[in-house]
Amino acid sequence: MSDRLLLTLAVFAFFLFCVFLMWRGWRRKSRAQSVQVPPFPEIPAEPGEASLESTGVYISTTTAGHWQERVVTRGAGLRTGAVWRLHEEGIAIERGGAPDFWIPRASVTGVRKDKGMAGKVMGIDALLVVTWLAGDVELDTGFRGDDVDDYPQWIEALQDTRNDIKGGA
């Protein structure tokens, strides 16, 4: 009986040690990224009326083109329930239990449907991914909407923005 208790305690201690190492690695990555990735813009006090709104799950933000390189600094790596609102000047991302942020329309460089991001793989075209610039760093931000039928409206609206920016430049 005491051998079993010692083995159980050893396994439990090993588990706690592994959790501690994961936590420490997450903090180290967060500190390193806080230098590389600028703070995300805050939602303006008066963003105007929303032309589109979708509810769902904020999946993650990763470095663009690297769907497994999760950005963890400043709460960006936390998967949460979210509401995305498209305004004339940008996208308001309101997250439950994590900092909200703003993606200015002028910084959007692409939009697409995808199947996976940062450890979350779903059905084909189950995610809406917006590629944008935060300072000089290009990022992908993923969202799993409650209604995937909204995605074409988001893609059309954001591609129109990109075309307006290219045409006006």
PDB file of C-alpha atoms in Angstrom:
ATOM      1  CA  MET A   1       0.000   0.000   0.000  1.00  0.00           C
ATOM      2  CA  SER A   2       2.746   2.513   0.805  1.00  0.00           C
ATOM      3  CA  ASP A   3       4.585   1.671  -2.460  1.00  0.00           C
ATOM      4  CA  ARG A   4       1.438   2.551  -4.355  1.00  0.00           C
ATOM      5  CA  LEU A   5       1.073   5.810  -2.450  1.00  0.00           C
ATOM      6  CA  LEU A   6       4.688   6.756  -3.189  1.00  0.00           C
ATOM      7  CA  LEU A   7       4.254   5.939  -6.883  1.00  0.00           C
ATOM      8  CA  THR A   8       1.066   8.007  -7.013  1.00  0.00           C
ATOM      9  CA  LEU A   9       2.798  10.948  -5.328  1.00  0.00           C
ATOM     10  CA  ALA A  10       5.768  10.638  -7.709  1.00  0.00           C
ATOM     11  CA  VAL A  11       3.478  10.692 -10.767  1.00  0.00           C
ATOM     12  CA  PHE A  12       1.553  13.655  -9.347  1.00  0.00           C
ATOM     13  CA  ALA A  13       4.797  15.544  -8.607  1.00  0.00           C
ATOM     14  CA  PHE A  14       6.039  14.854 -12.148  1.00  0.00           C
ATOM     15  CA  PHE A  15       2.740  16.172 -13.544  1.00  0.00           C
ATOM     16  CA  LEU A  16       3.027  19.366 -11.479  1.00  0.00           C
ATOM     17  CA  PHE A  17       6.626  19.803 -12.621  1.00  0.00           C
ATOM     18  CA  CYS A  18       5.538  19.524 -16.280  1.00  0.00           C
ATOM     19  CA  VAL A  19       2.767  22.103 -15.739  1.00  0.00           C
ATOM     20  CA  PHE A  20       5.304  24.431 -14.099  1.00  0.00           C
ATOM     21  CA  LEU A  21       7.670  24.091 -17.086  1.00  0.00           C
ATOM     22  CA  MET A  22       4.843  24.815 -19.553  1.00  0.00           C
ATOM     23  CA  TRP A  23       3.827  27.908 -17.556  1.00  0.00           C
ATOM     24  CA  ARG A  24       7.433  29.092 -17.460  1.00  0.00           C
ATOM     25  CA  GLY A  25       7.843  28.585 -21.216  1.00  0.00           C
ATOM     26  CA  TRP A  26       4.608  30.502 -21.900  1.00  0.00           C
ATOM     27  CA  ARG A  27       5.874  33.429 -19.779  1.00  0.00           C
ATOM     28  CA  ARG A  28       9.280  33.400 -21.502  1.00  0.00           C
ATOM     29  CA  LYS A  29       7.624  33.418 -24.921  1.00  0.00           C
ATOM     30  CA  SER A  30       5.327  36.251 -23.833  1.00  0.00           C
ATOM     31  CA  ARG A  31       8.258  38.397 -22.682  1.00  0.00           C
ATOM     32  CA  ALA A  32      10.156  37.808 -25.924  1.00  0.00           C
ATOM     33  CA  GLN A  33       7.105  38.639 -28.051  1.00  0.00           C
ATOM     34  CA  SER A  34       6.324  41.789 -26.075  1.00  0.00           C
ATOM     35  CA  VAL A  35       9.483  43.269 -27.625  1.00  0.00           C
ATOM     36  CA  GLN A  36       8.834  41.943 -31.156  1.00  0.00           C
ATOM     37  CA  VAL A  37       5.064  42.545 -31.438  1.00  0.00           C
ATOM     38  CA  PRO A  38       3.783  46.059 -30.683  1.00  0.00           C
ATOM     39  CA  PRO A  39       0.720  46.488 -28.461  1.00  0.00           C
ATOM     40  CA  PHE A  40      -2.537  45.907 -30.302  1.00  0.00           C
ATOM     41  CA  PRO A  41      -4.591  49.052 -30.931  1.00  0.00           C
ATOM     42  CA  GLU A  42      -7.460  49.730 -28.544  1.00  0.00           C
ATOM     43  CA  ILE A  43     -11.029  50.025 -29.789  1.00  0.00           C
ATOM     44  CA  PRO A  44     -11.800  53.734 -30.368  1.00  0.00           C
ATOM     45  CA  ALA A  45     -14.264  55.353 -27.967  1.00  0.00           C
ATOM     46  CA  GLU A  46     -16.593  56.172 -30.883  1.00  0.00           C
ATOM     47  CA  PRO A  47     -15.981  53.592 -33.644  1.00  0.00           C
ATOM     48  CA  GLY A  48     -19.225  54.447 -35.448  1.00  0.00           C
ATOM     49  CA  GLU A  49     -21.985  52.121 -36.506  1.00  0.00           C
ATOM     50  CA  ALA A  50     -21.135  48.486 -37.251  1.00  0.00           C
ATOM     51  CA  SER A  51     -21.912  47.258 -40.758  1.00  0.00           C
ATOM     52  CA  LEU A  52     -21.321  43.583 -39.838  1.00  0.00           C
ATOM     53  CA  GLU A  53     -21.397  41.703 -36.548  1.00  0.00           C
ATOM     54  CA  SER A  54     -20.582  38.071 -35.799  1.00  0.00           C
ATOM     55  CA  THR A  55     -20.400  36.105 -32.578  1.00  0.00           C
ATOM     56  CA  GLY A  56     -18.225  33.075 -32.027  1.00  0.00           C
ATOM     57  CA  VAL A  57     -14.818  32.113 -30.678  1.00  0.00           C
ATOM     58  CA  TYR A  58     -11.610  34.095 -31.024  1.00  0.00           C
ATOM     59  CA  ILE A  59      -9.128  31.330 -31.830  1.00  0.00           C
ATOM     60  CA  SER A  60      -5.771  33.056 -31.761  1.00  0.00           C
ATOM     61  CA  THR A  61      -3.372  35.485 -33.346  1.00  0.00           C
ATOM     62  CA  THR A  62      -0.266  34.039 -34.997  1.00  0.00           C
ATOM     63  CA  THR A  63       2.564  35.430 -37.073  1.00  0.00           C
ATOM     64  CA  ALA A  64       1.343  35.597 -40.665  1.00  0.00           C
ATOM     65  CA  GLY A  65       1.907  32.441 -42.664  1.00  0.00           C
ATOM     66  CA  HIS A  66       2.925  30.437 -39.582  1.00  0.00           C
ATOM     67  CA  TRP A  67      -0.337  28.976 -38.309  1.00  0.00           C
ATOM     68  CA  GLN A  68       1.321  27.284 -35.300  1.00  0.00           C
ATOM     69  CA  GLU A  69       3.318  30.315 -34.034  1.00  0.00           C
ATOM     70  CA  ARG A  70       0.796  31.657 -31.541  1.00  0.00           C
ATOM     71  CA  VAL A  71       1.280  35.221 -30.298  1.00  0.00           C
ATOM     72  CA  VAL A  72       0.905  34.957 -26.522  1.00  0.00           C
ATOM     73  CA  THR A  73       1.887  38.435 -25.363  1.00  0.00           C
ATOM     74  CA  ARG A  74      -0.731  40.770 -23.866  1.00  0.00           C
ATOM     75  CA  GLY A  75      -3.418  38.080 -23.740  1.00  0.00           C
ATOM     76  CA  ALA A  76      -3.470  37.503 -27.513  1.00  0.00           C
ATOM     77  CA  GLY A  77      -2.984  33.750 -27.074  1.00  0.00           C
ATOM     78  CA  LEU A  78      -6.134  33.192 -25.011  1.00  0.00           C
ATOM     79  CA  ARG A  79      -8.995  31.433 -26.785  1.00  0.00           C
ATOM     80  CA  THR A  80     -12.240  33.151 -25.755  1.00  0.00           C
ATOM     81  CA  GLY A  81     -15.796  33.833 -26.762  1.00  0.00           C
ATOM     82  CA  ALA A  82     -15.857  36.922 -28.940  1.00  0.00           C
ATOM     83  CA  VAL A  83     -17.902  39.394 -30.916  1.00  0.00           C
ATOM     84  CA  TRP A  84     -16.419  40.838 -34.095  1.00  0.00           C
ATOM     85  CA  ARG A  85     -17.850  44.100 -35.382  1.00  0.00           C
ATOM     86  CA  LEU A  86     -16.880  45.647 -38.707  1.00  0.00           C
ATOM     87  CA  HIS A  87     -16.848  49.434 -38.653  1.00  0.00           C
ATOM     88  CA  GLU A  88     -15.909  51.888 -41.374  1.00  0.00           C
ATOM     89  CA  GLU A  89     -12.412  52.364 -39.916  1.00  0.00           C
ATOM     90  CA  GLY A  90     -11.694  48.862 -38.631  1.00  0.00           C
ATOM     91  CA  ILE A  91     -12.665  45.663 -36.837  1.00  0.00           C
ATOM     92  CA  ALA A  92     -13.541  45.728 -33.137  1.00  0.00           C
ATOM     93  CA  ILE A  93     -12.705  42.405 -31.502  1.00  0.00           C
ATOM     94  CA  GLU A  94     -14.425  42.167 -28.145  1.00  0.00           C
ATOM     95  CA  ARG A  95     -13.365  39.133 -26.108  1.00  0.00           C
ATOM     96  CA  GLY A  96     -14.808  37.806 -22.890  1.00  0.00           C
ATOM     97  CA  GLY A  97     -12.150  37.500 -20.188  1.00  0.00           C
ATOM     98  CA  ALA A  98      -9.315  38.871 -22.332  1.00  0.00           C
ATOM     99  CA  PRO A  99      -8.295  42.318 -23.633  1.00  0.00           C
ATOM    100  CA  ASP A 100     -10.348  43.657 -26.537  1.00  0.00           C
ATOM    101  CA  PHE A 101      -8.495  45.104 -29.512  1.00  0.00           C
ATOM    102  CA  TRP A 102      -8.921  46.915 -32.816  1.00  0.00           C
ATOM    103  CA  ILE A 103      -7.683  46.017 -36.282  1.00  0.00           C
ATOM    104  CA  PRO A 104      -7.570  49.209 -38.372  1.00  0.00           C
ATOM    105  CA  ARG A 105      -8.920  48.661 -41.870  1.00  0.00           C
ATOM    106  CA  ALA A 106      -5.855  50.343 -43.350  1.00  0.00           C
ATOM    107  CA  SER A 107      -3.644  47.646 -41.798  1.00  0.00           C
ATOM    108  CA  VAL A 108      -5.595  44.683 -43.256  1.00  0.00           C
ATOM    109  CA  THR A 109      -3.480  42.941 -45.904  1.00  0.00           C
ATOM    110  CA  GLY A 110      -5.645  39.876 -46.508  1.00  0.00           C
ATOM    111  CA  VAL A 111      -8.679  37.868 -45.484  1.00  0.00           C
ATOM    112  CA  ARG A 112      -9.487  34.225 -46.076  1.00  0.00           C
ATOM    113  CA  LYS A 113     -11.239  31.114 -44.853  1.00  0.00           C
ATOM    114  CA  ASP A 114      -8.983  28.430 -43.393  1.00  0.00           C
ATOM    115  CA  LYS A 115      -9.144  25.084 -41.598  1.00  0.00           C
ATOM    116  CA  GLY A 116      -6.723  25.499 -38.701  1.00  0.00           C
ATOM    117  CA  MET A 117      -4.747  27.828 -36.489  1.00  0.00           C
ATOM    118  CA  ALA A 118      -2.525  27.447 -33.411  1.00  0.00           C
ATOM    119  CA  GLY A 119      -3.424  23.903 -32.468  1.00  0.00           C
ATOM    120  CA  LYS A 120      -7.093  24.214 -33.434  1.00  0.00           C
ATOM    121  CA  VAL A 121      -7.932  22.268 -36.593  1.00  0.00           C
ATOM    122  CA  MET A 122     -11.528  22.268 -37.821  1.00  0.00           C
ATOM    123  CA  GLY A 123     -13.426  21.442 -40.952  1.00  0.00           C
ATOM    124  CA  ILE A 124     -12.458  22.991 -44.237  1.00  0.00           C
ATOM    125  CA  ASP A 125     -13.122  26.750 -44.331  1.00  0.00           C
ATOM    126  CA  ALA A 126     -14.355  26.767 -40.711  1.00  0.00           C
ATOM    127  CA  LEU A 127     -12.203  29.753 -39.671  1.00  0.00           C
ATOM    128  CA  LEU A 128     -12.182  33.357 -40.790  1.00  0.00           C
ATOM    129  CA  VAL A 129      -8.585  34.625 -40.799  1.00  0.00           C
ATOM    130  CA  VAL A 130      -7.691  38.304 -41.140  1.00  0.00           C
ATOM    131  CA  THR A 131      -4.072  39.118 -42.007  1.00  0.00           C
ATOM    132  CA  TRP A 132      -2.976  42.537 -40.785  1.00  0.00           C
ATOM    133  CA  LEU A 133      -0.005  44.678 -39.832  1.00  0.00           C
ATOM    134  CA  ALA A 134       0.727  45.616 -36.224  1.00  0.00           C
ATOM    135  CA  GLY A 135       3.582  48.034 -36.730  1.00  0.00           C
ATOM    136  CA  ASP A 136       6.011  46.159 -38.993  1.00  0.00           C
ATOM    137  CA  VAL A 137       4.828  42.695 -37.907  1.00  0.00           C
ATOM    138  CA  GLU A 138       2.306  40.864 -40.094  1.00  0.00           C
ATOM    139  CA  LEU A 139      -0.191  38.803 -38.097  1.00  0.00           C
ATOM    140  CA  ASP A 140      -3.057  36.387 -38.737  1.00  0.00           C
ATOM    141  CA  THR A 141      -6.050  36.629 -36.401  1.00  0.00           C
ATOM    142  CA  GLY A 142      -8.511  33.734 -36.475  1.00  0.00           C
ATOM    143  CA  PHE A 143     -12.183  33.594 -35.607  1.00  0.00           C
ATOM    144  CA  ARG A 144     -14.655  30.699 -35.572  1.00  0.00           C
ATOM    145  CA  GLY A 145     -18.056  32.267 -36.101  1.00  0.00           C
ATOM    146  CA  ASP A 146     -21.283  30.769 -34.816  1.00  0.00           C
ATOM    147  CA  ASP A 147     -22.627  31.210 -38.350  1.00  0.00           C
ATOM    148  CA  VAL A 148     -20.016  30.442 -41.027  1.00  0.00           C
ATOM    149  CA  ASP A 149     -22.461  31.767 -43.631  1.00  0.00           C
ATOM    150  CA  ASP A 150     -21.335  35.272 -42.523  1.00  0.00           C
ATOM    151  CA  TYR A 151     -17.796  34.701 -43.823  1.00  0.00           C
ATOM    152  CA  PRO A 152     -18.433  35.696 -47.465  1.00  0.00           C
ATOM    153  CA  GLN A 153     -19.798  39.070 -46.302  1.00  0.00           C
ATOM    154  CA  TRP A 154     -16.689  39.663 -44.178  1.00  0.00           C
ATOM    155  CA  ILE A 155     -14.378  38.628 -47.008  1.00  0.00           C
ATOM    156  CA  GLU A 156     -16.154  40.829 -49.549  1.00  0.00           C
ATOM    157  CA  ALA A 157     -16.200  43.862 -47.244  1.00  0.00           C
ATOM    158  CA  LEU A 158     -12.529  43.530 -46.298  1.00  0.00           C
ATOM    159  CA  GLN A 159     -11.382  42.821 -49.866  1.00  0.00           C
ATOM    160  CA  ASP A 160     -13.265  45.935 -51.007  1.00  0.00           C
ATOM    161  CA  THR A 161     -11.273  47.877 -48.417  1.00  0.00           C
ATOM    162  CA  ARG A 162      -8.004  46.477 -49.740  1.00  0.00           C
ATOM    163  CA  ASN A 163      -8.999  47.385 -53.295  1.00  0.00           C
ATOM    164  CA  ASP A 164      -9.933  50.944 -52.192  1.00  0.00           C
ATOM    165  CA  ILE A 165      -6.557  51.350 -50.474  1.00  0.00           C
ATOM    166  CA  LYS A 166      -4.653  50.032 -53.505  1.00  0.00           C
ATOM    167  CA  GLY A 167      -6.730  52.128 -55.908  1.00  0.00           C
ATOM    168  CA  GLY A 168      -6.287  55.279 -53.828  1.00  0.00           C
ATOM    169  CA  ALA A 169      -2.525  54.894 -53.447  1.00  0.00           C
TER     170      ALA A 169
END
